[in-house]
CSV table of C-alpha atoms in Angstrom, one decimal:
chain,number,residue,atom,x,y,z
A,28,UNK,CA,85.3,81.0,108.2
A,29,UNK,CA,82.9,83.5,109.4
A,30,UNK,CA,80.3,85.1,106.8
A,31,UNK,CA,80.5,89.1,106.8
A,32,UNK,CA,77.6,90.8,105.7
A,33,UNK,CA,78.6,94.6,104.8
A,34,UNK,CA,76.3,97.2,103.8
A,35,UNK,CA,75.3,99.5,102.1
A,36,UNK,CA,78.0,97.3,98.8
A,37,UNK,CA,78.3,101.0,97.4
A,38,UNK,CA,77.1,104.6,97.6
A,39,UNK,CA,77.0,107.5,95.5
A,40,UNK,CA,77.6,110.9,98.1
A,41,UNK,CA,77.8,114.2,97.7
A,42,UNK,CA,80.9,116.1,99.1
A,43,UNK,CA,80.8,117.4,102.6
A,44,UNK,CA,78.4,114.8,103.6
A,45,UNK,CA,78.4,111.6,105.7
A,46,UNK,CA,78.6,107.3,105.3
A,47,UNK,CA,78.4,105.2,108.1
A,48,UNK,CA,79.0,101.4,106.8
A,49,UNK,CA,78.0,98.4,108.7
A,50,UNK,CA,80.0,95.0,109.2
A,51,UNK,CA,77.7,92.1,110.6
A,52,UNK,CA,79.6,89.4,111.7
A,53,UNK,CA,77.4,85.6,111.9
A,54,UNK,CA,79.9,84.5,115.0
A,55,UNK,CA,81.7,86.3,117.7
A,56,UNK,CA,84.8,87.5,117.0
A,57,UNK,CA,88.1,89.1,119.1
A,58,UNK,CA,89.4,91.2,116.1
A,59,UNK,CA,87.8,93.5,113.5
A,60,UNK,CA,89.4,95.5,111.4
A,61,UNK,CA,88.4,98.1,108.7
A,62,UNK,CA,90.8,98.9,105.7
A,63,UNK,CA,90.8,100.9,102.5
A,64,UNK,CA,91.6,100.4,98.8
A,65,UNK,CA,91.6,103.2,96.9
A,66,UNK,CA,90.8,102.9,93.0
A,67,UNK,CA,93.8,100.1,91.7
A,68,UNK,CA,95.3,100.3,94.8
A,69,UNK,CA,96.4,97.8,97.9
A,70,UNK,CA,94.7,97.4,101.3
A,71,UNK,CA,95.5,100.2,103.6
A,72,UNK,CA,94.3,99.0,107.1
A,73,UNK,CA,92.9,102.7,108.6
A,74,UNK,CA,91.5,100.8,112.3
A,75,UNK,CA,91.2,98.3,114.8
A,76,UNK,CA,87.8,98.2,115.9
A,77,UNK,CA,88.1,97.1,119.4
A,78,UNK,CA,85.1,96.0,121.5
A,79,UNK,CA,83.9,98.5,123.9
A,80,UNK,CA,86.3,100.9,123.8
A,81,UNK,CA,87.8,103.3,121.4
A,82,UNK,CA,89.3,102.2,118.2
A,83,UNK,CA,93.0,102.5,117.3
A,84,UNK,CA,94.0,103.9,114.6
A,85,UNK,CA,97.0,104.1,112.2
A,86,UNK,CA,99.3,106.8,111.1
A,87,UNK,CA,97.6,109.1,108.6
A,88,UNK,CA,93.7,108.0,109.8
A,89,UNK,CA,91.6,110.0,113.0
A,90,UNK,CA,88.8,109.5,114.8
A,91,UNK,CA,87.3,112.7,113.8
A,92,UNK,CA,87.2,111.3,110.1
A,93,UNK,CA,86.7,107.7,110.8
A,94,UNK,CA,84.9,107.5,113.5
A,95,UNK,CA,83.8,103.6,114.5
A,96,UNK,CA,81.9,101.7,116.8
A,97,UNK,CA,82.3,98.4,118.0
A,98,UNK,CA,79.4,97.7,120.3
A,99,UNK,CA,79.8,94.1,120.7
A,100,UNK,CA,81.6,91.0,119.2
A,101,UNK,CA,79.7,90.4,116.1
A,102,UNK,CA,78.9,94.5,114.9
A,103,UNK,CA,81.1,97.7,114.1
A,104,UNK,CA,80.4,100.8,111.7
A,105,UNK,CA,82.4,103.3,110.3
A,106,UNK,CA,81.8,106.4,109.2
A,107,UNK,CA,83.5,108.3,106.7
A,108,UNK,CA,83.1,112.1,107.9
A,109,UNK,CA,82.8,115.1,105.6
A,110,UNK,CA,83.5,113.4,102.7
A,111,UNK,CA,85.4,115.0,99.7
A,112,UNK,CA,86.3,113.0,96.2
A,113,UNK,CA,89.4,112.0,97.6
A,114,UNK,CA,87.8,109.6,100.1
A,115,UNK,CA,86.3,107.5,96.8
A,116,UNK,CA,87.4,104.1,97.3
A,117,UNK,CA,86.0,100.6,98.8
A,118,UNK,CA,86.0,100.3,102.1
A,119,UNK,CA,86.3,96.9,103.8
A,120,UNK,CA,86.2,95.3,106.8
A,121,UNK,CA,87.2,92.4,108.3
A,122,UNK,CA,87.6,90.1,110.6
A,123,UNK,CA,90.4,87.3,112.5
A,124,UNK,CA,89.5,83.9,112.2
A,125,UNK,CA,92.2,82.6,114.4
A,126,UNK,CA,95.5,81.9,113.9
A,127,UNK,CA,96.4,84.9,112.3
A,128,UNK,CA,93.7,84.4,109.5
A,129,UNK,CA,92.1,87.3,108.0
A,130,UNK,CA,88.8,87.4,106.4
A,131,UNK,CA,87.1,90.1,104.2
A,132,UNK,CA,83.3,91.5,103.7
A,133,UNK,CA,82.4,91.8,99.8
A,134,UNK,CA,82.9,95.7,100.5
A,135,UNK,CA,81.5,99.3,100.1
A,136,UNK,CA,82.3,101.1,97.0
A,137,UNK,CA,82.1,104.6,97.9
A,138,UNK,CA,81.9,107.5,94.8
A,139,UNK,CA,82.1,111.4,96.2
A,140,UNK,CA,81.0,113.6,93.8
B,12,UNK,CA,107.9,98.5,110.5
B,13,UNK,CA,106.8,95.9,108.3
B,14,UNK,CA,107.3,96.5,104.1
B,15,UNK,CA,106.2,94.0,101.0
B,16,UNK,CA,107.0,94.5,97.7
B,17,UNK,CA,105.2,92.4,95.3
B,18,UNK,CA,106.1,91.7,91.3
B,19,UNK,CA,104.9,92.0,89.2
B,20,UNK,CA,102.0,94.3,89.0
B,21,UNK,CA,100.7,93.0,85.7
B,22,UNK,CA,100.6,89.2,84.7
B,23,UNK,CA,99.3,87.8,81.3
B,24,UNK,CA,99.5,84.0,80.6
B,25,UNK,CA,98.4,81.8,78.3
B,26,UNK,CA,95.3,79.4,79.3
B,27,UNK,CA,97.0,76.2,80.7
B,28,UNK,CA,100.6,77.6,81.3
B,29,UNK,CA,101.8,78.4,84.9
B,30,UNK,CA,101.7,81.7,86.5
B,31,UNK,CA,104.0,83.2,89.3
B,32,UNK,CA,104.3,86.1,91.3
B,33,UNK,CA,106.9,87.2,94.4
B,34,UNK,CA,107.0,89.0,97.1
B,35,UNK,CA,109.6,90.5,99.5
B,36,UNK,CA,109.4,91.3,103.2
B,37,UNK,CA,111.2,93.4,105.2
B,38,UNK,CA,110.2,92.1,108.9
B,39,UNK,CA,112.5,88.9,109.8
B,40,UNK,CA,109.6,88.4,112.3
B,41,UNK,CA,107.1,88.2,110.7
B,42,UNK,CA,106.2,84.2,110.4
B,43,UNK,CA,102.4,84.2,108.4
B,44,UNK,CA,102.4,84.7,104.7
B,45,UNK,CA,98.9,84.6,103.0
B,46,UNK,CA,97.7,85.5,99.8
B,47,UNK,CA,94.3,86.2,98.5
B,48,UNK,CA,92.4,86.8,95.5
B,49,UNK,CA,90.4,89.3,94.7
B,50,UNK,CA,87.6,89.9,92.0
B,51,UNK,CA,86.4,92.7,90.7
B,52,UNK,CA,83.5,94.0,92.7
B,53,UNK,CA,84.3,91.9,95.2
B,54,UNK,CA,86.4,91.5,98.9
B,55,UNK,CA,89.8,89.7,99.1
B,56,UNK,CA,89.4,85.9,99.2
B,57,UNK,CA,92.2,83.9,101.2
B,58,UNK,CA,93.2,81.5,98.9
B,59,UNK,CA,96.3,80.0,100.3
B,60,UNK,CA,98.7,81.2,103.6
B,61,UNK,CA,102.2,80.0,104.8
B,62,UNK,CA,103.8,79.7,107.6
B,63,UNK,CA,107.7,80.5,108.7
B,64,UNK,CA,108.2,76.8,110.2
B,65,UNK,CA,107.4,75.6,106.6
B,66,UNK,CA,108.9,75.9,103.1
B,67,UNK,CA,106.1,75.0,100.8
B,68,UNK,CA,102.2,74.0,101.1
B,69,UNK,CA,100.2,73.1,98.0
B,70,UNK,CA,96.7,73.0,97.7
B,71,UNK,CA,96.1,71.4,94.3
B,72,UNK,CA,97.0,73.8,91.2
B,73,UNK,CA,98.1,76.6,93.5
B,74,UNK,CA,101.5,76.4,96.0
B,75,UNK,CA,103.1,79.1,98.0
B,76,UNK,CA,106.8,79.0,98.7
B,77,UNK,CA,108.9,80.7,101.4
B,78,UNK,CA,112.5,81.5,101.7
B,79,UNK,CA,113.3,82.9,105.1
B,80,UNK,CA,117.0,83.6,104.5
B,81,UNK,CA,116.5,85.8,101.7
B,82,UNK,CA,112.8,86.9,103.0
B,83,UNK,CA,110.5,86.0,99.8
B,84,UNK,CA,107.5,83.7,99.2
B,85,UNK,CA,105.6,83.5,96.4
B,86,UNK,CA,102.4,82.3,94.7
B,87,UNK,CA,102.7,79.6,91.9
B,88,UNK,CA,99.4,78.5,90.0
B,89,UNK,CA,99.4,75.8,87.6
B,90,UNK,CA,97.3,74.8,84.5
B,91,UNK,CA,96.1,78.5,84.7
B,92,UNK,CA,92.2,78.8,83.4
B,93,UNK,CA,90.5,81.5,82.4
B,94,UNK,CA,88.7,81.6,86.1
B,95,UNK,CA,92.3,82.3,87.4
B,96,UNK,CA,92.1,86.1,86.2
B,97,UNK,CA,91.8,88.1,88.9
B,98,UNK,CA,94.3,90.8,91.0
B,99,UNK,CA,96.7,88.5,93.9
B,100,UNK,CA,97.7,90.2,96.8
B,101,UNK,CA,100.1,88.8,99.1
B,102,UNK,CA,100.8,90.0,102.6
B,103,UNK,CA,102.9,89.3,105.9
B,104,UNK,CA,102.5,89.4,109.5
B,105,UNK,CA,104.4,89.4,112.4
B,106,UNK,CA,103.0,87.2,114.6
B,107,UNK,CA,100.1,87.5,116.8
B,108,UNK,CA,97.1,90.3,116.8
B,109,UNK,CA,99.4,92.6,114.2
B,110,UNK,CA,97.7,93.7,111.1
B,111,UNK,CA,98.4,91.8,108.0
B,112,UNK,CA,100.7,94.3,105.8
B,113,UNK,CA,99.5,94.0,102.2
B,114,UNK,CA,101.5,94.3,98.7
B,115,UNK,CA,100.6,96.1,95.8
B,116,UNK,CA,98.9,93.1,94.1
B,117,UNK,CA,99.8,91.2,90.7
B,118,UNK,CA,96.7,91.8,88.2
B,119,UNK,CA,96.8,88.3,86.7
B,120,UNK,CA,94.9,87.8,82.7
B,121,UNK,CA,94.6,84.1,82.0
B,122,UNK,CA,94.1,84.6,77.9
B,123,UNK,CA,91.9,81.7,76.5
């Protein structure tokens, strides 16, 4: 499987600011995805980050709050936009390894305060 | 869409005796059926998956079932050790490049 480095692992922000989270990938890879899990919660999968164009997004998530790059087959960010406490969770990305396989970074801990 | 209920949301076993956990899909297309582990402060770990052409897979104490007719799988673990606690989630997928759809999760104790 391929290792996932994701930084920063967790962040301590101040409402109405900004987080942009990185996902390094050590291979190329077709699929990247970025999810959510809010405190004792499931995985909530907010994006597809697609390579070199715009992202798509699911119900309830927008670009103008989760805005991500995907500049090429191993690297995508995400940003969480004018945060408020409600966005406290980890954020996670990950990544297809084939055959429907999904893989996961250790994760971002996010606290708004 | 898809839908998975998992059960239950809290697990506690003794050391050494056997743990299982379910989960129902909604999706009769849906044909992969992992489930990972995840610790705290740490990402999801795939552990064991499934596939709808097969009805069990093993992977020494832990097996994965699937039934689907009445659309469930679930996760048994054997000779459970202390290492073993952790929260399960399982998930299901129809097919292809669609996003895995995740249960709830099982927090699993394993009491020494």
């Amino acid at each position: 499987s391929a290792v996932i480095s994701q930084k920063p692992s967790r962040d301590i922000c101040q409402r109405g600011t900004s987080l942009t989270i990185q996902c390094q990938v050590d291979s190329q890879v077709t699929m990247m995805f970025w999810y959510r899990q809010q405190p004792g919660q499931s995985l909530t999968l907010i994006a597809t980050a697609n390579q070199g164009s715009e992202a798509t997004y699911e119900s309830g998530f927008v670009i103008d709050k989760f805005p991500i790059s995907r500049p090429n087959l191993t690297f995508s960010t995400l940003t969480v936009s004018n945060m408020s406490p409600e966005d406290s969770s980890i954020y996670l990305c990950s990544v297809g390894g084939g055959n429907e396989k999904l893989f996961f970074g250790s994760g971002t801990q996010l606290s708004v305060l | 869409g898809e839908n998975v209920e998992q059960h239950p949301s809290t697990l506690s076993v003794q050391e050494g005796d056997s743990a299982v956990i379910k989960c129902t899909y909604s999706d009769s297309a849906s044909n992969y059926f992992p489930w990972y582990k995840q610790e705290l402060g740490k990402g999801p770990q795939l552990i064991i998956d499934i596939r709808s052409n097969v009805g069990e897979k093993k992977d020494q104490r832990i097996a994965v079932t699937l039934n689907k007719t009445a659309k469930h799988f679930s996760l048994h673990i054997t000779e459970t050790q202390p290492e073993d606690s952790a929260v399960y989630f399982c998930a299901a997928s129809p097919s292809g490049n669609t996003p895995l759809v995740f249960g709830k999760g099982t927090r699993l104790s394993v009491i020494a």
